[in-house]
Coordinates of C-alpha atoms in Angstrom, one line a residue:
Chain P
X1 CA 25.1 -6.9 -3.7
X2 CA 24.0 -9.7 -5.6
X3 CA 25.4 -12.5 -3.1
X4 CA 24.8 -11.1 0.0
X5 CA 21.7 -13.5 0.7
X6 CA 20.3 -10.9 3.7
X7 CA 19.3 -7.5 2.3
X8 CA 17.9 -4.5 4.4
X9 CA 15.2 -5.7 5.0
X10 CA 16.1 -8.5 6.5
X11 CA 18.6 -7.3 8.8
X12 CA 15.7 -4.7 10.1
X13 CA 13.6 -7.8 10.8
X14 CA 15.9 -8.6 12.9
X15 CA 15.8 -11.7 9.8
X16 CA 19.7 -13.5 9.9
X17 CA 20.8 -15.4 7.5
X18 CA 24.2 -16.9 8.3
X19 CA 24.3 -20.3 8.6
X20 CA 25.3 -20.7 12.1
X21 CA 23.2 -23.4 13.4
X22 CA 21.9 -20.8 16.4
X23 CA 19.8 -18.1 14.1
X24 CA 17.4 -19.4 11.6
X25 CA 16.3 -17.2 9.4
X26 CA 12.5 -16.7 10.4
X27 CA 11.1 -14.3 11.8
X28 CA 12.2 -13.2 16.0
X29 CA 9.4 -15.8 18.0
X30 CA 6.9 -14.1 19.6
X31 CA 7.6 -10.9 17.4
X32 CA 4.7 -9.3 16.7
X33 CA 4.8 -7.1 13.0
X34 CA 2.3 -4.5 11.8
X35 CA 3.4 -3.4 8.1
X36 CA 1.4 0.2 6.7
X37 CA 0.9 1.2 3.5
X38 CA -1.2 2.7 0.9
X39 CA -2.5 3.6 -1.8
X40 CA -0.8 4.8 -4.3
X41 CA 2.5 2.0 -2.8
X42 CA 1.5 -1.7 -1.8
X43 CA 3.2 -3.3 1.0
X44 CA 2.0 -6.8 0.3
X45 CA 5.7 -7.6 -1.6
X46 CA 7.0 -7.5 2.4
X47 CA 4.7 -10.3 3.1
X48 CA 6.1 -12.2 0.5
X49 CA 9.5 -11.7 1.7
X50 CA 8.9 -12.8 5.3
X51 CA 6.9 -15.8 3.5
X52 CA 9.7 -16.7 0.8
X53 CA 12.7 -16.3 3.7
X54 CA 10.3 -18.1 6.8
X55 CA 10.4 -21.0 3.8
X56 CA 13.3 -20.9 2.7
X57 CA 15.2 -23.9 2.4
X58 CA 17.9 -21.9 4.6
X59 CA 15.7 -21.7 7.7
X60 CA 15.1 -25.1 9.9
X61 CA 12.7 -27.5 8.6
X62 CA 10.2 -27.0 11.4
X63 CA 9.2 -23.7 10.6
X64 CA 5.8 -23.5 9.6
X65 CA 3.3 -20.3 8.2
X66 CA -0.2 -20.1 8.5
X67 CA -1.9 -17.8 6.0
X68 CA -4.9 -16.0 6.8
X69 CA -5.5 -14.3 2.6
X70 CA -8.7 -12.3 2.7
X71 CA -7.4 -10.1 -0.8
X72 CA -6.4 -12.6 -3.4
X73 CA -6.8 -16.6 -3.5
X74 CA -3.7 -19.2 -3.0
X75 CA -3.2 -19.0 -6.9
X76 CA -1.5 -15.3 -6.8
X77 CA 0.5 -15.9 -3.9
X78 CA 2.0 -19.4 -4.6
X79 CA 2.9 -17.6 -8.4
X80 CA 4.4 -14.5 -6.7
X81 CA 6.3 -16.8 -4.3
X82 CA 6.9 -19.9 -7.4
X83 CA 9.2 -17.1 -8.9
X84 CA 10.7 -15.6 -5.7
X85 CA 12.1 -19.2 -5.7
X86 CA 9.7 -21.4 -3.2
X87 CA 6.8 -23.7 -4.3
X88 CA 4.0 -22.5 -1.9
X89 CA 1.8 -25.9 -3.4
X90 CA 4.1 -28.2 -2.4
X91 CA 5.1 -26.7 1.3
X92 CA 2.0 -27.0 1.4
X93 CA 1.3 -30.3 0.6
X94 CA 4.8 -30.7 3.7
X95 CA 2.2 -29.5 6.4
X96 CA 4.9 -26.0 6.0
X97 CA 2.0 -23.6 4.6
X98 CA -1.3 -23.5 5.7
X99 CA -3.4 -21.6 3.8
X100 CA -7.6 -20.1 4.7
X101 CA -8.8 -19.0 2.2
X102 CA -11.7 -15.9 3.9
X103 CA -12.1 -13.9 0.4
X104 CA -15.9 -15.0 0.8
X105 CA -15.1 -14.2 4.5
X106 CA -18.8 -12.8 6.1
X107 CA -20.9 -12.5 3.0
X108 CA -22.6 -16.3 2.2
X109 CA -24.4 -16.3 -0.3
X110 CA -27.7 -16.0 1.1
X111 CA -27.4 -13.9 3.6
X112 CA -25.0 -11.4 4.1
X113 CA -23.6 -12.4 6.6
X114 CA -25.6 -11.2 9.7
X115 CA -23.2 -14.0 12.0
X116 CA -20.9 -11.3 11.6
X117 CA -19.0 -12.3 15.3
X118 CA -19.7 -15.4 14.6
X119 CA -17.2 -16.0 11.5
X120 CA -14.3 -14.1 13.4
X121 CA -14.1 -16.5 16.5
X122 CA -14.1 -19.1 14.0
X123 CA -11.8 -17.8 11.9
X124 CA -9.7 -17.8 15.0
X125 CA -10.7 -21.6 15.7
X126 CA -9.6 -22.6 13.3
X127 CA -5.4 -20.9 13.1
X128 CA -5.6 -22.1 16.9
X129 CA -6.4 -25.9 16.4
X130 CA -3.3 -25.4 12.3
X131 CA -1.1 -23.9 15.5
X132 CA -2.5 -26.2 18.0
X133 CA -1.5 -29.0 15.9
X134 CA 1.8 -27.7 14.6
X135 CA 3.0 -27.8 18.0
X136 CA 1.9 -31.0 18.8
X137 CA 3.5 -32.6 16.0
X138 CA 6.7 -31.1 16.0
X139 CA 7.7 -29.9 19.8
X140 CA 8.6 -27.3 21.1
X141 CA 11.2 -26.0 18.2
X142 CA 8.3 -25.1 16.2
X143 CA 8.7 -21.8 14.8
X144 CA 5.1 -20.7 13.3
X145 CA 4.4 -17.3 11.7
X146 CA 0.7 -16.1 11.6
X147 CA 0.3 -13.3 9.0
X148 CA -3.0 -11.7 8.3
X149 CA -3.4 -10.3 4.7
X150 CA -4.9 -7.6 5.4
X151 CA -6.8 -7.1 8.7
X152 CA -8.7 -3.9 7.3
X153 CA -11.2 -6.3 5.2
X154 CA -11.2 -8.1 8.8
X155 CA -13.3 -5.3 9.9
X156 CA -15.3 -5.1 6.8
X157 CA -16.3 -9.4 7.4
X158 CA -17.1 -7.6 10.6
X159 CA -19.1 -4.7 9.7
X160 CA -16.8 -2.1 10.6
X161 CA -17.1 -3.3 14.1
X162 CA -13.9 -2.4 15.3
X163 CA -14.2 -4.3 19.0
X164 CA -15.0 -7.4 16.9
X165 CA -12.0 -7.4 14.7
X166 CA -10.0 -5.5 17.6
X167 CA -10.9 -8.8 19.6
X168 CA -9.5 -11.4 16.9
X169 CA -6.4 -9.7 16.1
X170 CA -5.6 -9.3 20.4
X171 CA -6.6 -13.6 20.4
X172 CA -4.1 -14.0 17.0
X173 CA -1.6 -11.6 19.0
X174 CA -1.7 -14.4 22.6
X175 CA -0.2 -16.8 20.0
X176 CA 2.7 -15.0 20.4
X177 CA 3.1 -16.1 23.1
X178 CA 3.6 -20.0 21.8
X179 CA 6.5 -19.0 20.3
X180 CA 3.9 -18.3 17.3
X181 CA 5.5 -14.8 15.3
X182 CA 2.6 -12.4 13.7
X183 CA 2.1 -10.4 10.5
X184 CA -0.2 -8.1 9.8
X185 CA -0.6 -6.2 6.8
X186 CA -3.1 -3.0 7.3
X187 CA -3.8 0.3 4.9
X188 CA -2.6 3.7 7.1
X189 CA -4.5 5.8 4.4
X190 CA -8.7 4.6 6.1
X191 CA -7.3 6.2 9.7
X192 CA -6.0 9.1 8.4
X193 CA -8.6 12.8 9.6
X194 CA -12.0 12.4 11.6
X195 CA -11.5 10.6 15.2
X196 CA -11.0 7.4 13.7
X197 CA -7.0 7.1 14.3
X198 CA -7.5 5.0 17.3
X199 CA -7.8 1.4 14.9
X200 CA -3.8 1.9 13.5
X201 CA -2.4 3.7 17.3
X202 CA -3.1 0.7 19.0
X203 CA -2.2 -2.1 16.7
X204 CA 0.7 -0.1 16.9
X205 CA 1.1 0.0 20.0
X206 CA 1.2 -3.9 19.8
X207 CA 3.4 -4.0 17.4
X208 CA 7.5 -4.2 18.1
X209 CA 8.0 -4.0 14.1
X210 CA 6.7 -1.4 12.5
X211 CA 6.8 -1.0 8.8
X212 CA 6.0 1.5 6.4
X213 CA 5.8 1.2 3.4
X214 CA 5.4 4.9 1.5
X215 CA 5.8 6.3 -2.2
X216 CA 8.5 8.9 -2.8
X217 CA 7.9 12.4 -1.7
X218 CA 8.9 13.1 -5.5
X219 CA 6.5 10.9 -7.4
X220 CA 7.1 8.0 -9.2
X221 CA 10.4 6.5 -10.7
X222 CA 11.0 3.7 -12.8
X223 CA 14.2 2.6 -10.0
X224 CA 12.7 3.4 -6.9
X225 CA 8.7 2.0 -6.1
X226 CA 8.9 3.6 -2.9
X227 CA 10.4 4.1 0.6
X228 CA 10.4 1.8 3.6
X229 CA 11.1 3.3 7.7
X230 CA 11.0 0.6 9.5
X231 CA 10.9 0.9 13.0
X232 CA 11.8 -2.1 15.6
X233 CA 11.0 -1.7 19.0
X234 CA 13.3 -4.3 20.1
X235 CA 11.9 -7.6 21.9
X236 CA 12.5 -8.1 25.5
X237 CA 15.8 -10.8 24.4
X238 CA 18.6 -9.3 25.3
X239 CA 20.7 -10.9 23.2
X240 CA 20.5 -8.4 19.6
X241 CA 21.5 -4.9 20.9
X242 CA 18.5 -3.5 18.9
X243 CA 16.5 -1.2 21.2
X244 CA 14.4 1.5 19.3
X245 CA 15.8 1.2 15.9
X246 CA 15.0 3.1 12.8
X247 CA 15.5 2.7 9.5
X248 CA 14.7 4.5 6.2
X249 CA 15.7 2.6 3.1
X250 CA 14.4 3.4 -1.0
X251 CA 13.5 0.1 -2.7
X252 CA 12.8 -1.6 -6.3
X253 CA 10.3 -4.6 -6.5
X254 CA 11.2 -7.3 -9.1
X255 CA 9.5 -9.9 -10.2
X256 CA 12.4 -12.6 -8.0
X257 CA 12.9 -10.1 -4.9
X258 CA 13.0 -6.8 -3.5
X259 CA 16.2 -4.3 -3.8
X260 CA 17.0 -2.1 -0.7
X261 CA 18.9 0.5 -0.7
X262 CA 20.0 3.4 0.8
X263 CA 19.1 7.1 -0.4
X264 CA 20.5 8.2 -2.8
X265 CA 23.1 4.8 -3.0
X266 CA 22.3 3.7 -6.3
X267 CA 22.7 5.1 -9.8
Chain N
X1 CA -8.6 -21.3 -7.7
X2 CA -6.4 -23.7 -5.6
X3 CA -8.0 -26.3 -7.8
X4 CA -6.1 -25.9 -10.3
X5 CA -3.2 -25.6 -8.7
X6 CA -2.9 -28.6 -6.3
X7 CA -1.9 -30.8 -8.6
X8 CA 1.4 -29.4 -9.7
X9 CA 4.4 -29.2 -7.6
X10 CA 7.0 -29.1 -9.7
X11 CA 8.6 -25.3 -10.4
X12 CA 8.2 -25.6 -13.8
X13 CA 4.7 -26.9 -15.5
X14 CA 2.5 -25.5 -18.2
X15 CA 0.3 -24.1 -17.8
X16 CA -3.0 -24.7 -18.0
X17 CA -4.9 -21.0 -19.4
X18 CA -2.0 -20.5 -22.0
X19 CA -3.1 -22.8 -24.6
X20 CA -7.7 -21.5 -25.9
X21 CA -7.4 -18.2 -24.7
X22 CA -6.2 -16.9 -28.1
X23 CA -7.9 -18.2 -29.5
X24 CA -11.4 -16.8 -28.4
X25 CA -12.1 -13.2 -29.8
X26 CA -12.3 -10.3 -27.2
X27 CA -9.8 -11.9 -25.0
X28 CA -6.0 -11.4 -25.5
X29 CA -2.9 -13.8 -23.2
X30 CA -0.9 -11.1 -21.1
X31 CA 2.1 -10.9 -19.0
X32 CA 1.8 -13.3 -15.5
X33 CA -0.8 -15.7 -16.5
X34 CA -3.5 -13.0 -16.7
X35 CA -6.2 -13.0 -19.7
X36 CA -7.8 -9.7 -20.8
X37 CA -10.2 -8.0 -21.6
X38 CA -10.3 -5.0 -24.0
X39 CA -11.8 -2.0 -22.3
X40 CA -14.0 -0.5 -25.4
X41 CA -11.3 2.5 -25.6
X42 CA -8.0 1.8 -27.4
X43 CA -5.6 4.0 -25.8
X44 CA -6.7 3.1 -22.3
X45 CA -5.8 -0.7 -24.0
X46 CA -2.6 0.9 -24.9
X47 CA -2.4 2.2 -21.5
X48 CA -2.8 -0.3 -18.8
X49 CA -0.9 -2.7 -20.8
X50 CA -3.2 -4.7 -22.4
X51 CA -6.5 -4.2 -21.3
X52 CA -8.8 -4.8 -18.0
X53 CA -7.5 -8.4 -17.0
X54 CA -10.5 -11.2 -16.4
X55 CA -11.1 -11.3 -12.4
X56 CA -10.1 -7.6 -11.6
X57 CA -12.1 -5.3 -9.9
X58 CA -12.2 -2.0 -11.7
X59 CA -13.1 1.0 -9.8
X60 CA -13.6 4.8 -11.4
X61 CA -13.8 8.1 -9.0
X62 CA -17.0 10.5 -10.3
X63 CA -16.4 14.0 -10.5
X64 CA -19.2 15.0 -8.6
X65 CA -20.7 17.1 -12.0
X66 CA -20.0 15.5 -15.0
X67 CA -20.8 12.6 -16.1
X68 CA -17.8 11.3 -17.7
X69 CA -17.4 8.0 -16.5
X70 CA -20.0 6.8 -18.4
X71 CA -17.9 7.7 -21.2
X72 CA -16.0 5.0 -20.0
X73 CA -18.7 2.8 -19.2
X74 CA -20.3 2.9 -23.0
X75 CA -17.4 1.8 -24.4
X76 CA -16.9 -0.9 -22.4
X77 CA -20.3 -2.6 -22.5
X78 CA -20.5 -1.5 -25.2
X79 CA -17.2 -3.9 -26.6
X80 CA -18.7 -7.1 -24.5
X81 CA -21.8 -7.3 -26.8
X82 CA -19.7 -7.0 -29.6
X83 CA -17.5 -9.5 -28.8
X84 CA -21.3 -11.6 -27.2
X85 CA -19.8 -11.5 -23.5
X86 CA -22.6 -11.5 -21.1
X87 CA -23.3 -8.7 -19.7
X88 CA -25.1 -7.7 -16.5
X89 CA -25.5 -3.4 -15.8
X90 CA -26.1 -2.1 -12.7
X91 CA -27.5 1.8 -12.8
X92 CA -29.5 4.1 -9.8
X93 CA -31.8 5.3 -13.0
X94 CA -35.7 4.5 -13.5
X95 CA -35.3 2.8 -16.0
X96 CA -30.9 1.1 -16.9
X97 CA -32.2 -0.7 -20.2
X98 CA -32.9 2.4 -21.5
X99 CA -28.8 3.6 -21.3
X100 CA -27.8 0.2 -23.3
X101 CA -29.9 3.4 -26.2
X102 CA -26.7 4.6 -25.6
X103 CA -24.2 2.8 -26.9
X104 CA -22.0 3.6 -29.7
X105 CA -21.2 2.5 -32.7
X106 CA -18.1 0.7 -33.6
X107 CA -16.9 2.6 -37.0
X108 CA -16.0 1.0 -40.1
X109 CA -12.7 -0.3 -41.1
X110 CA -12.6 2.5 -43.9
X111 CA -12.7 5.6 -40.6
X112 CA -11.4 3.3 -38.5
X113 CA -8.0 5.0 -37.5
X114 CA -9.1 8.9 -37.6
X115 CA -5.9 9.4 -36.4
X116 CA -3.7 8.9 -39.0
X117 CA -5.6 11.5 -40.8
X118 CA -4.3 14.1 -38.7
X119 CA -1.0 13.2 -38.5
X120 CA -0.8 13.3 -42.2
X121 CA -1.5 16.5 -42.6
X122 CA 0.8 17.9 -40.2
X123 CA 3.7 15.4 -40.8
X124 CA 6.1 18.0 -41.9
X125 CA 5.1 19.9 -39.1
X126 CA 6.5 18.3 -35.5
X127 CA 7.9 19.8 -32.9
X128 CA 10.3 17.9 -31.0
X129 CA 8.4 18.5 -27.4
X130 CA 5.3 16.5 -28.8
X131 CA 8.1 13.4 -30.0
X132 CA 6.3 11.4 -27.7
X133 CA 3.2 11.3 -29.1
X134 CA 4.1 10.8 -32.2
X135 CA 6.7 8.3 -31.6
X136 CA 3.4 6.2 -29.8
X137 CA 1.4 6.5 -32.8
X138 CA 4.0 4.9 -35.7
X139 CA 4.3 1.3 -32.7
X140 CA 0.7 0.6 -33.8
X141 CA 1.7 -3.1 -32.6
X142 CA -0.8 -4.6 -30.9
X143 CA -3.7 -4.1 -33.5
X144 CA -5.6 -7.0 -34.8
X145 CA -6.9 -5.8 -38.0
X146 CA -6.5 -9.1 -39.5
X147 CA -8.8 -10.8 -38.0
X148 CA -12.3 -10.3 -38.9
X149 CA -13.6 -10.0 -34.7
X150 CA -11.2 -6.8 -33.1
X151 CA -9.9 -7.0 -29.9
X152 CA -11.0 -3.4 -29.6
X153 CA -12.9 -1.5 -32.1
X154 CA -12.9 2.3 -32.5
X155 CA -16.3 3.8 -31.5
X156 CA -18.4 6.2 -32.6
X157 CA -19.5 7.7 -29.9
X158 CA -22.6 9.8 -32.2
X159 CA -23.8 5.9 -33.6
X160 CA -26.1 3.9 -31.6
X161 CA -24.9 0.3 -31.7
X162 CA -26.5 -1.7 -33.8
X163 CA -29.3 -3.9 -32.9
X164 CA -27.5 -7.4 -33.9
X165 CA -25.2 -6.6 -31.4
X166 CA -28.1 -6.7 -28.7
X167 CA -29.4 -10.2 -29.9
X168 CA -29.5 -13.8 -28.1
X169 CA -26.9 -12.9 -25.6
X170 CA -27.1 -12.3 -21.9
X171 CA -27.6 -9.2 -21.1
X172 CA -28.8 -8.2 -17.6
X173 CA -30.4 -4.8 -16.2
X174 CA -30.6 -4.0 -12.3
X175 CA -32.4 -0.8 -11.3
X176 CA -29.9 -0.5 -7.9
X177 CA -32.9 2.1 -7.2
X178 CA -35.5 -0.3 -5.2
X179 CA -33.6 -3.3 -4.6
X180 CA -31.4 -3.7 -1.5
X181 CA -27.6 -5.6 -1.8
X182 CA -29.0 -8.6 -0.9
X183 CA -30.8 -8.7 -3.7
X184 CA -27.8 -7.6 -5.8
X185 CA -25.8 -9.3 -4.7
X186 CA -27.7 -12.8 -5.5
X187 CA -28.2 -11.1 -9.1
X188 CA -24.7 -10.2 -9.5
X189 CA -23.9 -14.1 -8.3
X190 CA -25.5 -15.6 -10.5
X191 CA -24.3 -14.1 -13.3
X192 CA -20.8 -14.4 -12.2
X193 CA -22.2 -18.4 -11.8
X194 CA -22.5 -19.3 -15.9
X195 CA -18.6 -17.4 -16.3
X196 CA -16.9 -19.1 -13.8
X197 CA -13.6 -20.7 -14.3
X198 CA -14.4 -24.0 -14.7
X199 CA -11.5 -26.2 -15.6
X200 CA -9.1 -25.0 -17.8
X201 CA -11.1 -24.2 -20.6
X202 CA -12.1 -20.3 -20.6
X203 CA -15.6 -19.8 -22.7
X204 CA -15.8 -15.8 -22.3
X205 CA -14.9 -13.5 -20.3
X206 CA -18.7 -11.4 -18.2
X207 CA -19.3 -8.0 -17.8
X208 CA -20.5 -6.4 -14.9
X209 CA -21.1 -2.5 -14.8
X210 CA -22.0 -0.9 -12.3
X211 CA -22.7 2.4 -12.2
X212 CA -22.9 5.4 -9.4
X213 CA -22.6 2.5 -6.2
X214 CA -23.3 4.3 -3.6
X215 CA -25.5 7.0 -5.1
X216 CA -27.7 8.9 -2.8
X217 CA -31.3 7.4 -4.4
X218 CA -30.3 4.1 -4.0
X219 CA -31.6 2.7 -0.4
X220 CA -28.7 1.5 1.0
X221 CA -26.3 4.5 0.4
X222 CA -26.1 5.3 4.1
X223 CA -24.8 1.7 5.3
X224 CA -21.1 2.0 4.5
X225 CA -20.0 -1.0 5.9
X226 CA -22.9 -3.2 3.9
X227 CA -21.6 -1.5 0.6
X228 CA -17.9 -2.7 1.7
X229 CA -19.2 -5.8 2.0
X230 CA -20.5 -6.0 -0.9
X231 CA -17.8 -4.5 -3.1
X232 CA -15.4 -7.0 -0.9
X233 CA -17.6 -9.9 -1.7
X234 CA -18.0 -8.8 -5.4
X235 CA -14.7 -8.3 -5.5
X236 CA -13.9 -12.5 -4.5
X237 CA -16.3 -13.7 -6.5
X238 CA -15.2 -11.9 -9.6
X239 CA -11.4 -12.9 -9.6
X240 CA -12.8 -16.5 -8.9
X241 CA -15.1 -16.5 -11.9
X242 CA -14.3 -14.8 -15.3
X243 CA -15.1 -11.7 -15.2
X244 CA -14.3 -8.3 -15.1
X245 CA -16.1 -5.7 -13.0
X246 CA -15.6 -1.8 -13.1
X247 CA -17.7 -0.2 -10.7
X248 CA -18.0 3.8 -10.8
X249 CA -18.5 6.0 -7.6
X250 CA -18.9 9.1 -6.3
X251 CA -16.1 9.3 -3.9
X252 CA -16.8 12.9 -2.9
X253 CA -20.3 10.8 -1.0
X254 CA -18.4 8.8 1.2
X255 CA -16.2 10.1 3.8
X256 CA -12.1 10.4 4.1
X257 CA -11.4 7.5 5.4
X258 CA -14.2 5.1 3.1
X259 CA -13.3 6.5 0.9
X260 CA -10.1 5.6 1.1
X261 CA -11.1 1.3 2.1
X262 CA -12.5 2.0 -1.7
X263 CA -9.8 2.6 -3.4
X264 CA -7.6 -0.1 -1.4
X265 CA -11.0 -2.7 -2.4
X266 CA -9.9 -1.6 -6.1
X267 CA -7.4 -3.9 -8.3
X268 CA -7.2 -0.9 -10.9
X269 CA -7.9 1.7 -9.4
X270 CA -9.2 5.4 -11.8
X271 CA -10.5 8.9 -11.6
X272 CA -12.9 11.1 -14.3
X273 CA -12.4 14.5 -14.0
X274 CA -14.2 17.5 -16.3
X275 CA -12.0 20.7 -17.0
X276 CA -14.0 23.3 -17.0
X277 CA -15.8 25.6 -19.8
X278 CA -13.2 28.4 -20.2
X279 CA -10.4 28.2 -18.1
X280 CA -8.0 30.5 -19.8
X281 CA -4.7 29.5 -17.7
X282 CA -5.8 25.8 -18.5
X283 CA -6.0 26.6 -22.6
X284 CA -2.2 27.9 -22.1
X285 CA -0.8 26.0 -20.5
X286 CA -2.4 22.5 -22.3
X287 CA -2.1 21.9 -26.2
X288 CA -5.0 20.7 -28.1
X289 CA -7.4 22.0 -25.3
X290 CA -10.2 22.9 -27.8
X291 CA -10.6 19.1 -27.9
X292 CA -10.8 17.8 -24.3
X293 CA -13.3 17.2 -22.4
X294 CA -11.3 16.0 -19.2
X295 CA -8.7 14.0 -17.4
X296 CA -8.4 10.0 -16.4
X297 CA -5.9 9.9 -14.2
X298 CA -5.0 6.2 -13.8
X299 CA -3.9 5.8 -9.9
X300 CA -3.2 2.0 -9.6
X301 CA -3.8 -1.0 -12.5
X302 CA -3.6 -4.2 -11.4
X303 CA -1.6 -6.2 -9.7
X304 CA -2.2 -9.9 -10.5
X305 CA 0.6 -12.9 -9.8
X306 CA 2.7 -10.4 -9.5
X307 CA 4.5 -8.1 -6.7
X308 CA 5.9 -5.9 -9.6
X309 CA 4.0 -2.4 -9.5
X310 CA 3.1 -1.3 -13.3
X311 CA 5.3 2.2 -13.9
X312 CA 3.2 4.3 -16.2
X313 CA 5.3 7.0 -18.0
X314 CA 2.0 9.2 -17.1
X315 CA -0.5 9.2 -14.3
X316 CA -2.9 11.5 -15.9
X317 CA -4.0 12.2 -19.3
X318 CA -6.6 13.6 -21.2
X319 CA -9.5 12.7 -22.4
X320 CA -10.8 13.6 -26.0
X321 CA -13.1 13.6 -28.9
X322 CA -11.4 13.2 -31.7
X323 CA -14.0 15.2 -34.2
X324 CA -16.6 14.8 -31.8
X325 CA -16.7 11.0 -32.4
X326 CA -14.3 9.0 -30.7
X327 CA -12.9 8.6 -27.6
X328 CA -9.0 9.9 -27.3
X329 CA -7.0 9.6 -24.3
X330 CA -3.5 11.6 -24.7
X331 CA -0.2 12.6 -22.5
X332 CA -0.3 15.8 -22.2
X333 CA 1.4 18.2 -23.9
X334 CA 2.1 21.3 -22.2
X335 CA 2.5 24.2 -24.4
X336 CA 5.9 26.3 -23.7
X337 CA 5.3 28.7 -21.9
X338 CA 7.6 31.6 -21.3
X339 CA 9.0 32.7 -18.1
X340 CA 6.8 35.4 -17.1
X341 CA 3.7 33.7 -17.8
X342 CA 4.5 30.1 -16.8
X343 CA 6.3 30.9 -13.7
X344 CA 2.8 30.0 -10.9
X345 CA 3.3 26.7 -12.6
X346 CA 6.9 26.1 -12.6
X347 CA 6.9 23.9 -9.7
X348 CA 4.2 21.2 -11.4
X349 CA 5.0 21.1 -14.5
X350 CA 8.8 20.3 -15.6
X351 CA 9.9 22.0 -19.6
X352 CA 10.1 18.2 -20.8
X353 CA 6.5 16.0 -21.3
X354 CA 8.1 12.6 -20.9
X355 CA 8.7 12.2 -17.3
X356 CA 6.5 14.5 -16.1
X357 CA 4.0 12.1 -13.0
X358 CA 1.0 13.7 -13.4
X359 CA 0.4 15.4 -10.6
X360 CA -1.9 17.6 -11.7
X361 CA -3.6 20.1 -8.6
X362 CA -6.4 22.4 -10.1

């Protein structure tokens, strides 16, 4: 188990880590991954895992990550990824990791963001510029992953206007046609009840890999931190035979990685 | 934040924060480069693994009918004043300064550990199903009593905090009733500016306590998104500073979707619940029911600089007033029940007190 470099989560995401030159260890290009979590179980670890895989030495050196963070500062991710064996600070210097610290997005000191519409456009402009820079510097072989942590805070920055925030998301989604892949974290339980479930449904429609992190139905446990349900809608890419595959397994988080296993397969 | 990490490129480097913090009274270094600050309740500090970590936002879901969140706030604020930490208190009441008069005073060292007496008395009688409770009390390793200023004091809720603790330092009281969110935001940011993380030295932690944030008497209580934006930016500001913010809110006033959003924003999420006075069934079910005033549930513990969740041995604790003066949190100890009377609770309560996860459905 320990010796395997890829685990269930990688397989479900379509990340292949064989040494064959054709497949890289980053997400299939053009994919859109939506991670849904809840108050009880955070899905942030999936982001850390994807980050680690994308920036790992096995992946092609052209892989780059554009990280838009609204929930944590750089030091937080830096420390976590360091324990996972990935040095974000040096990747940042080498131009493989671009971090947007958007903790204060939409809240300037004086007036708490009357220009809510403008900030998202501005943010998208920044992302697009970075993506273009990467593509122009490295040719078409570059594979870029855009990570958004997390979408519910984009909505807050847009003062609750779902149209504005979803427009932002769709703009980011257009970048997938240029070979980028998009990873979004969102909270599922926000949209329960009332007529408020449309946003999450629209996002689920957009995504082709859907990851749900849920707590165990039986309560908290020290050995199992929750369960993942991964729906892979399959890409139009014919080489991989994954059409609407649902996988379900438990996970345990450790400082140096995620352990994934099928229910009941661990003592 | 980002400036401290910029220079370091090698994987192994000295953490500049680790050194000086140990000398600052009232702060304690924790794992993953976190620095803890005491909640003012020794038991809560122990449960959370050391206290509230600096830079985190703690949210407390209030009980709609009882002011139990005030107990947490009082101890939190009093502890800060004793450690000479700056304090910002915002409350929907007309006179928030008056609340400072109700803060508890620390117990004198002589009567400091009241619970030791209690266990001495019935030392000869120990029942197996309560063994957890006793095992814990014997190993209070973290208690730094020899140092003059304790990390966490025991408070006597009946005695008001002595005047000497109010003098000299920065205490800011804000009534949220008349102010707009912009103004409160401004007050918070100026407050935090003085305790910002300047370079590698941590001077002392600041404390922000905001009571009943979305209470209806505040003018902004109908502006859901503005309140969220405020909390989001407060979280961002606190993260970049050396302070801890605790926000209590009556979650029943929010719609379920917004309540969830608030909960997601919290680094540490607690909720308090009162227990009804004469609940016979409950009295039968739980030991020490007479002393209990309510329940404290811990939904989320701050995960700063780590992805590993903290799994507590139980998530619901009873709040007890020991001898009517000191606040004590205890694991729920269910009385052994015979088959006939306990049938209805059989599903939610397993017999072993140690493994239950406190999914108390009342």
